[in-house]
Amino acid sequence: MTDTATAESGYHLPLPRLRGLTAQWYDWIKQHELRFQRCDHCERWRHVPREVCPGCGSVDWAWQPSSGKGRIYSWTTVYRSLHPDFQDTPYAAVVVELEEGPRVMTWIVDRGPDDLEIDMPVRVVYDDVTPEVTLAKFRAGD
Amino acid sequence: MHMLRDQACIVGVGETPYCRAPGSGVTDLNLMLRASLAAVADSGLELSDIDGLMTPIFGASGDELAANLGIENLRYAAQVNMGGASPVSSLQSALMAVYTGVANNVLIPIGWNGYSGMRARDVSEAAAVASPMGPTVQDYYLPFGCNAPPQFYSLMARRHMHEYDTSPETLGAIAVASRKHAQLNDNAVMRGRPLSMQDYLDSPWISEPYRLLDCCLETDGAAAVVVSSPDRAKALAGKTGHQPVYISGVAEGHPYPADDITNRPNIFTVGLTHAAPKAYEMAGLGPEDADFAEIYDCFTFEVLQQLEEAGFCKRGEGAAFVRDGAIELGGRLPVNTHGGLMSEAHVIGMNHIVEATRQLRHEAGARQVDNARVGVVTGWGDLGDGSLAVLTRK
Ligand SMILES: [Zn+2]
């Protein structure tokens, strides 16, 4: 796709800044793979990305694949947006805890805010919102 | 005994009038200067006695404040960058400066046009609105429309409701108590506007489970305090008639990780969880000794959470603690006797320190807690920084 296509896609919501480890994390998602940093030394998973393992201090790590399966940890249903771009309310900002342990902020694509439950099983899906950025979202189900 | 216990006193407090529409009509700097002048006058000191300054987290620089106040020999200026936890944590820094002799009299001002200034920013500075909280919020939360405090903290509130069956009425009890206390406070923005539980439950959702009346006010105003040595405080008391208020214990704490609320091993473990036991140990007092508490009330649930993390009750038992008027004046532990951020004004928690000082001086008028001798004040900063002070009257 081209820049023109981006404009035509009409995606108007804020995007992450693709730099450093953040760019790497989103680049895996663009390839439709949800990966997290895992320490080579103590095997601890971590998110958001960090340079050093907070568990053992090792600087050696790799992007390891997640199963993409998790459960809803919590959510908030935004009725009054506090950002000018998010005017399509209500929407639910959801925290999902992956099987491996990391938690991510996301949206559930196939459930409205009133149909969410804590501990509901969910699975990752990939939303190519622009040519540069794909967001990891989730749908209900094991 | 902890070497810093009772080694400094709050000797002066000052506030501007608090207001909403149409706004203060002056700058943030001007508000802070007025509050500072009031606090210094209240202390009995001269402006030329001020030689230490805890600079505010926004709105004015230390240079501007000192230049306006004629502080010609500023010996110590420092900033505590903990958002709403800064004022209480600044008491700790001021205490250390006074105890070590780095400065004799430390002024701590803070304030803003939180109503009129914010209204202007809403339309003109979308970028500032987008990311006041750092890269984790901007790059990982904001793409999903989670960018502001009521959203971050309602994630914790919902989780608490899930784990401990916390009800809307529990949060409502906190809003109702604050509003009740504000009716006894001439400077409270919500004086004259009583609030019932039904009003609370009927208020619209902001970020569910937070309703409008779970949220603090946006107001214009500033407050300031002056910290000095116990000896000077006693001498000044002879002149001003104000009882010295001792900083018996104070501590700050930071959540882990501080920049990401979602990946904490336990989402309820915040800065205050670490700060509270340190402050109590320093004071040689515990939460059971408190005659009242001024709890940083950005949102109702944060009051509940801080009551738990500050040890007034066990984690998960906050609902029982706030029930049946127990946190209202006359109850077991009056909380936010001035009306707090929810019903007096949002002065980044400095108004909580001012109120605690007035209570311990026995100068709180119609809302005075009988024979108040020990007060606890907390601060809460972005994503869960925390601070706690145990203030006492001898
Ligand atoms: Zn490790």
Coordinates of C-alpha atoms and ligand atoms in Angstrom, one line a residue:
Chain A
M1 CA 0.0 0.0 0.0
T2 CA 1.0 3.6 -0.5
D3 CA 0.7 6.7 1.6
T4 CA -2.3 7.6 -0.5
A5 CA -3.9 4.3 0.5
T6 CA -3.2 5.2 4.1
A7 CA -5.0 8.4 3.8
E8 CA -7.9 6.6 2.0
S9 CA -8.0 4.0 4.7
G10 CA -9.1 6.8 7.0
Y11 CA -7.4 5.5 10.1
H12 CA -7.3 8.5 12.4
L13 CA -6.4 7.2 15.8
P14 CA -3.1 7.7 17.5
L15 CA -0.3 5.3 16.6
P16 CA 2.8 4.2 18.5
R17 CA 6.1 5.9 17.8
L18 CA 8.2 3.2 16.1
R19 CA 11.6 3.5 17.7
G20 CA 14.0 1.3 19.6
L21 CA 12.6 -1.8 21.2
T22 CA 9.1 -0.5 20.6
A23 CA 9.7 -0.6 16.9
Q24 CA 10.9 -4.2 17.2
W25 CA 7.8 -5.3 19.2
Y26 CA 5.5 -3.7 16.7
D27 CA 7.5 -5.1 13.8
W28 CA 6.8 -8.7 14.9
I29 CA 3.1 -7.8 15.2
K30 CA 3.2 -6.4 11.7
Q31 CA 4.3 -9.9 10.7
H32 CA 1.3 -11.2 12.6
E33 CA 3.4 -12.6 15.4
L34 CA 2.9 -11.7 19.0
R35 CA 6.3 -11.9 20.7
F36 CA 7.7 -10.8 24.0
Q37 CA 11.2 -10.4 25.3
R38 CA 12.4 -13.5 27.2
C39 CA 15.6 -13.5 29.2
D40 CA 18.2 -16.0 27.9
H41 CA 19.6 -16.5 31.4
C42 CA 16.6 -16.9 33.8
E43 CA 13.9 -17.3 31.1
R44 CA 11.7 -14.6 32.6
W45 CA 9.2 -13.0 30.1
R46 CA 8.9 -9.3 30.1
H47 CA 6.7 -6.5 28.7
V48 CA 6.8 -3.5 28.1
P49 CA 10.2 -3.9 26.4
R50 CA 13.3 -3.3 28.7
E51 CA 17.0 -3.3 27.9
V52 CA 17.9 -5.4 30.9
C53 CA 16.1 -8.4 32.7
P54 CA 14.6 -7.0 35.8
G55 CA 14.8 -10.5 37.4
C56 CA 18.5 -11.2 37.0
G57 CA 20.2 -8.3 35.3
S58 CA 21.1 -10.1 32.1
V59 CA 21.3 -8.1 28.9
D60 CA 20.8 -11.3 26.8
W61 CA 17.4 -11.9 25.6
A62 CA 15.4 -12.8 22.5
W63 CA 11.9 -12.1 21.1
Q64 CA 10.1 -15.4 21.8
P65 CA 6.7 -16.2 20.4
S66 CA 3.6 -16.1 22.6
S67 CA 0.8 -18.5 22.2
G68 CA -1.5 -15.5 21.7
K69 CA -3.9 -17.0 24.3
G70 CA -4.8 -15.1 27.4
R71 CA -7.6 -13.9 29.7
I72 CA -9.1 -10.6 30.4
Y73 CA -7.4 -9.1 33.5
S74 CA -9.4 -5.9 33.7
W75 CA -11.0 -3.2 31.5
T76 CA -12.4 0.3 31.6
T77 CA -15.4 1.4 29.5
V78 CA -14.7 4.9 28.3
Y79 CA -17.9 6.9 27.9
R80 CA -16.3 10.4 28.1
S81 CA -13.2 10.4 25.9
L82 CA -10.3 12.3 27.2
H83 CA -8.6 12.4 23.8
P84 CA -9.8 14.4 20.8
D85 CA -9.4 11.4 18.4
F86 CA -11.4 8.9 20.4
Q87 CA -14.9 10.2 19.9
D88 CA -16.6 6.8 19.0
T89 CA -17.8 6.0 22.5
P90 CA -18.4 3.9 24.5
Y91 CA -15.4 1.7 24.0
A92 CA -13.5 -0.7 26.3
A93 CA -9.8 -0.4 26.9
V94 CA -8.9 -3.9 28.0
V95 CA -5.9 -5.4 29.8
V96 CA -5.3 -9.0 28.6
E97 CA -2.9 -11.3 30.5
L98 CA -1.2 -13.7 28.1
E99 CA -0.5 -17.3 29.1
E100 CA 3.2 -16.4 29.4
G101 CA 2.6 -13.7 31.9
P102 CA 2.9 -10.3 30.1
R103 CA -0.2 -8.1 30.1
V104 CA -1.1 -5.8 27.2
M105 CA -3.5 -3.0 26.6
T106 CA -5.9 -3.9 23.8
W107 CA -9.4 -4.1 22.4
I108 CA -11.7 -7.1 22.1
V109 CA -13.0 -7.0 18.5
D110 CA -16.0 -9.3 18.8
R111 CA -17.6 -8.2 22.1
G112 CA -19.2 -4.9 23.2
P113 CA -18.2 -3.4 26.5
D114 CA -21.2 -4.9 28.2
D115 CA -20.3 -8.4 27.2
L116 CA -16.8 -8.6 28.8
E117 CA -15.9 -10.5 31.9
I118 CA -12.8 -10.8 34.0
D119 CA -11.0 -14.1 33.2
M120 CA -12.8 -14.5 29.9
P121 CA -10.5 -16.4 27.5
V122 CA -9.3 -14.5 24.5
R123 CA -7.0 -15.0 21.5
V124 CA -4.9 -12.6 19.5
V125 CA -6.0 -11.2 16.1
Y126 CA -4.1 -8.8 14.0
D127 CA -5.5 -5.6 12.7
D128 CA -3.4 -3.9 10.0
V129 CA -4.6 -0.4 10.7
T130 CA -2.0 1.3 8.4
P131 CA 0.7 0.0 6.1
E132 CA 3.2 0.7 8.8
V133 CA 1.4 -0.4 11.9
T134 CA -0.5 -3.5 12.9
L135 CA -2.2 -3.6 16.3
A136 CA -2.6 -6.8 18.4
K137 CA -6.2 -7.1 19.3
F138 CA -8.2 -10.0 20.7
R139 CA -11.3 -12.0 20.2
A140 CA -13.3 -14.1 22.6
G141 CA -12.6 -17.8 22.7
D142 CA -10.0 -20.4 23.7
Chain B
M1 CA 14.5 6.4 67.8
H2 CA 14.5 7.5 64.1
M3 CA 16.9 10.5 63.9
L4 CA 14.5 12.5 61.8
R5 CA 11.4 12.1 64.0
D6 CA 10.0 15.5 65.0
Q7 CA 13.0 17.3 63.6
A8 CA 10.9 19.9 61.6
C9 CA 7.6 21.6 61.9
I10 CA 5.0 23.2 59.6
V11 CA 5.0 26.8 60.8
G12 CA 2.9 28.5 58.1
V13 CA 0.1 27.7 55.8
G14 CA -1.5 29.7 53.0
E15 CA -4.2 29.4 50.4
T16 CA -5.8 31.5 47.7
P17 CA -9.5 31.4 47.2
Y18 CA -10.5 28.3 45.2
C19 CA -12.8 28.7 42.2
R20 CA -14.1 27.3 39.0
A21 CA -15.8 29.5 36.3
P22 CA -14.9 32.0 35.2
G23 CA -11.5 31.3 36.6
S24 CA -8.9 33.0 38.8
G25 CA -8.0 35.6 36.1
V26 CA -4.3 35.4 37.0
T27 CA -1.4 33.2 36.1
D28 CA -0.4 30.0 37.8
L29 CA 2.7 31.9 39.1
N30 CA 0.6 34.7 40.5
L31 CA -1.6 32.1 42.3
M32 CA 1.5 30.5 43.9
L33 CA 2.9 33.8 44.9
R34 CA -0.3 34.8 46.7
A35 CA -0.4 31.4 48.5
S36 CA 3.3 31.8 49.4
L37 CA 2.8 35.3 50.8
A38 CA -0.1 34.1 52.9
A39 CA 1.9 31.1 54.2
V40 CA 4.9 33.2 55.2
A41 CA 2.7 35.8 56.9
D42 CA 0.9 33.0 58.7
S43 CA 4.2 31.7 60.0
G44 CA 5.4 34.9 61.5
L45 CA 8.6 34.8 59.5
E46 CA 9.7 37.6 57.1
L47 CA 10.1 36.8 53.4
S48 CA 13.9 37.4 53.9
D49 CA 13.9 34.5 56.3
I50 CA 13.0 32.0 53.5
D51 CA 16.1 30.4 52.3
G52 CA 14.8 27.1 51.0
L53 CA 12.3 26.4 48.2
M54 CA 10.7 23.1 47.0
T55 CA 9.9 24.1 43.5
P56 CA 6.5 23.1 42.0
I57 CA 6.1 20.4 39.4
F58 CA 4.6 22.8 36.9
G59 CA 3.4 26.4 36.5
A60 CA 6.4 28.4 37.7
S61 CA 10.1 27.9 38.1
G62 CA 12.0 28.3 41.3
D63 CA 13.8 31.3 39.7
E64 CA 10.6 33.1 39.1
L65 CA 9.2 32.4 42.5
A66 CA 12.4 33.5 44.3
A67 CA 12.7 36.6 42.1
N68 CA 9.2 37.7 42.9
L69 CA 9.4 37.0 46.6
G70 CA 12.7 38.8 47.0
I71 CA 14.6 35.8 48.2
E72 CA 18.0 37.2 47.8
N73 CA 19.9 34.3 49.4
L74 CA 18.3 31.1 48.3
R75 CA 20.4 28.4 49.8
Y76 CA 18.5 25.3 48.7
A77 CA 16.1 24.7 45.8
A78 CA 14.9 21.2 44.7
Q79 CA 12.0 19.6 43.0
V80 CA 10.3 16.3 43.8
N81 CA 8.9 15.0 40.6
M82 CA 6.1 12.7 41.9
G83 CA 3.0 14.4 40.5
G84 CA 0.3 14.5 43.2
A85 CA 2.6 12.8 45.6
S86 CA 5.1 15.7 45.4
P87 CA 3.7 18.0 48.2
V88 CA 3.8 15.3 50.9
S89 CA 7.1 14.0 49.6
S90 CA 8.4 17.6 49.6
L91 CA 7.8 17.7 53.4
Q92 CA 10.4 14.9 53.6
S93 CA 13.0 16.9 51.5
A94 CA 12.3 20.1 53.5
L95 CA 12.7 18.2 56.8
M96 CA 16.1 16.8 55.6
A97 CA 17.2 20.3 54.6
V98 CA 16.1 21.9 57.9
Y99 CA 17.6 19.0 60.0
T100 CA 21.0 19.2 58.3
G101 CA 21.1 23.0 58.3
V102 CA 21.2 23.2 54.6
A103 CA 18.3 25.6 54.9
N104 CA 16.4 27.2 57.8
N105 CA 13.0 28.0 56.5
V106 CA 11.7 26.1 53.4
L107 CA 8.7 27.3 51.4
I108 CA 6.7 24.7 49.5
P109 CA 4.2 26.3 47.0
I110 CA 2.0 24.6 44.4
G111 CA -1.1 25.6 42.4
W112 CA -2.6 26.0 39.0
N113 CA -5.4 27.2 36.9
G114 CA -6.7 23.6 36.9
Y115 CA -10.1 24.8 35.7
S116 CA -9.6 27.8 33.4
G117 CA -6.2 26.7 32.2
M118 CA -7.2 23.2 31.4
R119 CA -10.2 24.4 29.5
A120 CA -7.9 26.4 27.2
R121 CA -5.6 23.5 26.7
D122 CA -8.4 21.1 25.8
V123 CA -8.8 22.8 22.4
S124 CA -5.3 24.0 21.6
E125 CA -2.8 21.4 22.7
A126 CA -4.0 17.9 21.7
A127 CA -0.5 16.7 21.7
A128 CA 0.0 17.6 25.4
V129 CA -3.3 15.9 26.2
A130 CA -2.1 12.8 24.3
S131 CA 0.9 12.0 26.4
P132 CA 1.4 13.6 29.8
M133 CA 2.6 10.3 31.2
G134 CA 5.5 9.0 29.3
P135 CA 6.4 6.6 26.5
T136 CA 4.6 3.5 27.9
V137 CA 1.3 5.3 27.9
Q138 CA 2.0 6.9 24.5
D139 CA 3.2 3.8 22.7
Y140 CA 1.3 1.0 24.4
Y141 CA -1.9 2.4 25.9
L142 CA -2.8 5.4 23.8
P143 CA -3.4 3.5 20.5
F144 CA -6.3 1.8 22.4
G145 CA -7.7 5.0 23.8
C146 CA -6.3 4.6 27.3
N147 CA -4.5 7.9 28.0
A148 CA -5.9 9.6 31.1
P149 CA -6.0 9.0 34.9
P150 CA -9.6 8.0 35.3
Q151 CA -9.0 5.3 32.7
F152 CA -5.8 4.0 34.3
Y153 CA -7.2 3.9 37.8
S154 CA -10.6 2.5 36.9
L155 CA -8.7 -0.6 35.7
M156 CA -7.6 -1.0 39.3
A157 CA -11.0 -0.2 40.6
R158 CA -12.7 -2.9 38.4
R159 CA -10.1 -5.5 39.5
H160 CA -10.7 -4.6 43.1
M161 CA -14.5 -5.0 42.6
H162 CA -13.8 -8.4 41.1
E163 CA -11.5 -9.7 43.8
Y164 CA -13.2 -8.1 46.8
D165 CA -16.8 -7.5 45.8
T166 CA -16.3 -3.8 46.2
S167 CA -19.6 -2.1 45.4
P168 CA -20.5 1.3 43.8
E169 CA -22.1 2.3 47.1
T170 CA -18.6 1.9 48.7
L171 CA -17.1 4.4 46.3
G172 CA -20.2 6.6 46.7
A173 CA -19.7 6.7 50.5
I174 CA -16.4 8.4 49.9
A175 CA -17.8 11.0 47.5
V176 CA -20.7 11.7 49.9
A177 CA -18.4 12.1 53.0
S178 CA -16.2 14.6 51.1
R179 CA -19.2 16.6 50.0
K180 CA -20.6 16.6 53.5
H181 CA -17.4 18.0 54.9
A182 CA -17.2 20.7 52.3
Q183 CA -20.5 22.1 53.6
L184 CA -18.5 23.2 56.7
N185 CA -15.7 24.9 54.6
D186 CA -16.1 28.4 53.3
N187 CA -13.3 27.9 50.7
A188 CA -14.8 24.7 49.3
V189 CA -16.0 25.0 45.8
M190 CA -18.8 22.6 46.5
R191 CA -20.1 24.4 49.6
G192 CA -23.8 24.8 49.2
R193 CA -24.2 21.8 46.9
P194 CA -24.9 18.8 49.1
L195 CA -24.7 15.3 47.6
S196 CA -26.8 12.2 48.2
M197 CA -25.9 8.6 47.5
Q198 CA -28.7 8.6 44.9
D199 CA -27.1 11.7 43.2
Y200 CA -23.8 9.8 43.1
L201 CA -25.4 6.7 41.6
D202 CA -27.3 8.8 39.0
S203 CA -24.2 10.6 37.8
P204 CA -23.0 9.7 34.3
W205 CA -20.2 7.3 33.5
I206 CA -16.9 8.8 32.7
S207 CA -14.8 5.6 32.5
E208 CA -16.8 2.8 34.0
P209 CA -16.6 1.9 36.8
Y210 CA -15.9 5.6 37.4
R211 CA -18.9 7.9 37.3
L212 CA -18.6 11.7 37.1
L213 CA -18.9 11.9 40.9
D214 CA -16.0 9.5 41.4
C215 CA -13.7 12.2 40.0
C216 CA -12.0 15.1 41.6
L217 CA -12.7 18.7 40.7
E218 CA -10.9 20.9 38.3
T219 CA -10.3 24.2 40.0
D220 CA -8.1 27.3 40.1
G221 CA -6.1 28.0 43.2
A222 CA -2.8 27.5 45.0
A223 CA -1.6 26.6 48.5
A224 CA 1.7 26.7 50.3
V225 CA 3.4 25.7 53.6
V226 CA 6.5 26.8 55.4
V227 CA 8.7 24.2 57.1
S228 CA 11.2 25.2 59.9
S229 CA 13.0 23.8 62.9
P230 CA 11.2 22.8 66.1
D231 CA 13.1 25.5 68.1
R232 CA 12.1 28.2 65.6
A233 CA 8.5 26.8 65.5
K234 CA 8.2 27.2 69.3
A235 CA 9.6 30.8 69.2
L236 CA 7.2 31.7 66.4
A237 CA 4.2 30.2 68.2
G238 CA 4.7 32.8 70.9
K239 CA 4.3 35.4 68.3
T240 CA 1.6 33.9 66.1
G241 CA -0.4 31.9 68.6
H242 CA -0.3 28.9 66.2
Q243 CA 0.7 25.6 67.7
P244 CA 3.7 24.0 66.0
V245 CA 2.8 21.0 63.9
Y246 CA 5.5 18.4 63.9
I247 CA 6.5 16.3 60.9
S248 CA 6.8 13.1 63.0
G249 CA 7.1 10.7 60.2
V250 CA 7.3 11.0 56.4
A251 CA 8.2 8.8 53.5
E252 CA 7.8 8.3 49.8
G253 CA 7.4 5.2 47.7
H254 CA 7.3 4.2 44.1
P255 CA 5.4 1.4 42.5
Y256 CA 7.2 -1.2 40.3
P257 CA 7.3 -0.7 37.5
A258 CA 6.5 2.9 37.9
D259 CA 5.8 3.6 34.2
D260 CA 3.5 0.6 33.5
I261 CA 0.4 0.1 35.6
T262 CA -0.6 -3.1 33.8
N263 CA 2.4 -5.3 34.4
R264 CA 2.7 -5.0 38.1
P265 CA 2.9 -8.4 39.8
N266 CA 0.1 -7.2 42.1
I267 CA -1.8 -4.2 40.7
F268 CA -2.8 -3.0 44.2
T269 CA 0.8 -2.7 45.4
V270 CA 1.6 1.0 44.8
G271 CA 4.1 3.6 46.1
L272 CA 2.1 4.1 49.3
T273 CA 2.4 0.4 50.1
H274 CA 6.1 0.9 50.6
A275 CA 5.9 4.5 52.0
A276 CA 3.4 3.9 54.8
P277 CA 5.3 1.5 57.0
K278 CA 8.5 3.6 56.7
A279 CA 6.6 6.8 57.8
Y280 CA 4.9 5.0 60.7
E281 CA 8.2 3.6 61.9
M282 CA 9.8 7.0 61.8
A283 CA 7.0 8.5 63.8
G284 CA 6.7 5.7 66.3
L285 CA 3.0 5.8 65.6
G286 CA 0.6 3.7 63.5
P287 CA -2.6 4.1 61.6
E288 CA -4.5 3.2 64.7
D289 CA -3.2 6.4 66.4
A290 CA -4.6 8.7 63.7
D291 CA -7.4 11.1 64.8
F292 CA -8.1 11.9 61.1
A293 CA -6.7 11.3 57.7
E294 CA -6.4 13.5 54.6
I295 CA -6.2 11.1 51.7
Y296 CA -5.2 12.2 48.2
D297 CA -8.6 11.8 46.4
C298 CA -8.1 12.1 42.7
F299 CA -10.8 9.4 42.5
T300 CA -13.0 7.6 45.0
F301 CA -11.3 4.3 44.5
E302 CA -7.9 5.7 45.1
V303 CA -9.1 6.8 48.6
L304 CA -10.3 3.3 49.3
Q305 CA -7.1 1.8 48.0
Q306 CA -4.9 4.2 50.0
L307 CA -6.9 3.5 53.2
E308 CA -6.0 -0.1 52.6
E309 CA -2.4 0.4 51.6
A310 CA -1.8 2.9 54.4
G311 CA -2.8 0.2 56.9
F312 CA -6.1 1.7 58.2
C313 CA -7.6 -1.7 57.2
K314 CA -6.5 -4.8 55.4
R315 CA -6.3 -5.0 51.6
G316 CA -9.8 -5.9 50.4
E317 CA -11.5 -4.7 53.6
G318 CA -11.9 -1.0 52.6
A319 CA -15.6 -1.4 52.0
A320 CA -16.3 -2.3 55.6
F321 CA -14.1 0.4 56.8
V322 CA -15.9 3.3 55.0
R323 CA -19.4 2.0 55.7
D324 CA -22.0 3.7 57.9
G325 CA -20.4 7.1 58.1
A326 CA -17.1 5.8 59.6
I327 CA -15.1 8.3 57.5
E328 CA -17.3 11.3 58.2
L329 CA -16.7 13.8 60.9
G330 CA -17.8 12.1 64.2
G331 CA -17.0 8.7 62.7
R332 CA -14.1 6.4 63.6
L333 CA -11.7 8.1 61.2
P334 CA -12.8 11.4 59.6
V335 CA -11.3 11.5 56.1
N336 CA -10.8 14.6 54.0
T337 CA -12.3 17.0 56.6
H338 CA -12.0 19.9 54.2
G339 CA -13.8 18.2 51.3
G340 CA -10.6 17.1 49.5
L341 CA -9.9 17.3 45.8
M342 CA -13.4 16.0 45.2
S343 CA -15.3 18.8 47.0
E344 CA -13.0 21.5 48.2
A345 CA -10.5 22.0 45.3
H346 CA -7.8 20.3 43.3
V347 CA -4.6 21.8 44.7
I348 CA -2.5 18.8 44.0
G349 CA -2.9 17.7 47.6
M350 CA -1.3 20.7 49.2
N351 CA -4.7 21.6 50.5
H352 CA -4.6 18.3 52.4
I353 CA -1.5 19.4 54.2
V354 CA -3.0 22.8 55.0
E355 CA -6.1 21.2 56.4
A356 CA -4.1 18.7 58.5
T357 CA -2.1 21.6 59.9
R358 CA -5.3 23.5 60.8
Q359 CA -6.8 20.5 62.4
L360 CA -3.7 19.9 64.6
R361 CA -3.6 23.6 65.5
H362 CA -7.3 23.2 66.5
E363 CA -8.1 26.0 64.1
A364 CA -10.5 24.1 61.8
G365 CA -13.7 25.8 63.1
A366 CA -17.0 24.0 62.4
R367 CA -15.2 20.9 61.1
Q368 CA -12.6 20.6 63.9
V369 CA -11.9 17.0 65.0
D370 CA -12.1 17.0 68.8
N371 CA -8.7 17.0 70.5
A372 CA -6.9 16.1 67.2
R373 CA -3.3 15.2 68.0
V374 CA -2.2 12.9 65.2
G375 CA -3.1 13.3 61.5
V376 CA -2.1 11.3 58.5
V377 CA -1.7 12.9 55.0
T378 CA -1.1 11.0 51.8
G379 CA -0.1 11.9 48.3
W380 CA -0.8 10.0 45.1
G381 CA 1.1 10.7 41.8
D382 CA 0.8 9.5 38.3
L383 CA 0.4 5.8 37.9
G384 CA 0.8 5.2 41.7
D385 CA 3.6 7.1 43.2
G386 CA 2.9 7.6 46.9
S387 CA 3.8 9.5 50.0
L388 CA 2.6 9.6 53.6
A389 CA 3.2 12.0 56.4
V390 CA 2.3 11.6 60.1
L391 CA 1.8 15.0 61.6
T392 CA 1.4 15.6 65.3
R393 CA 0.7 18.2 67.9
K394 CA 2.7 17.9 71.1
Ligands
ZN1 ZN 16.7 -12.8 33.6

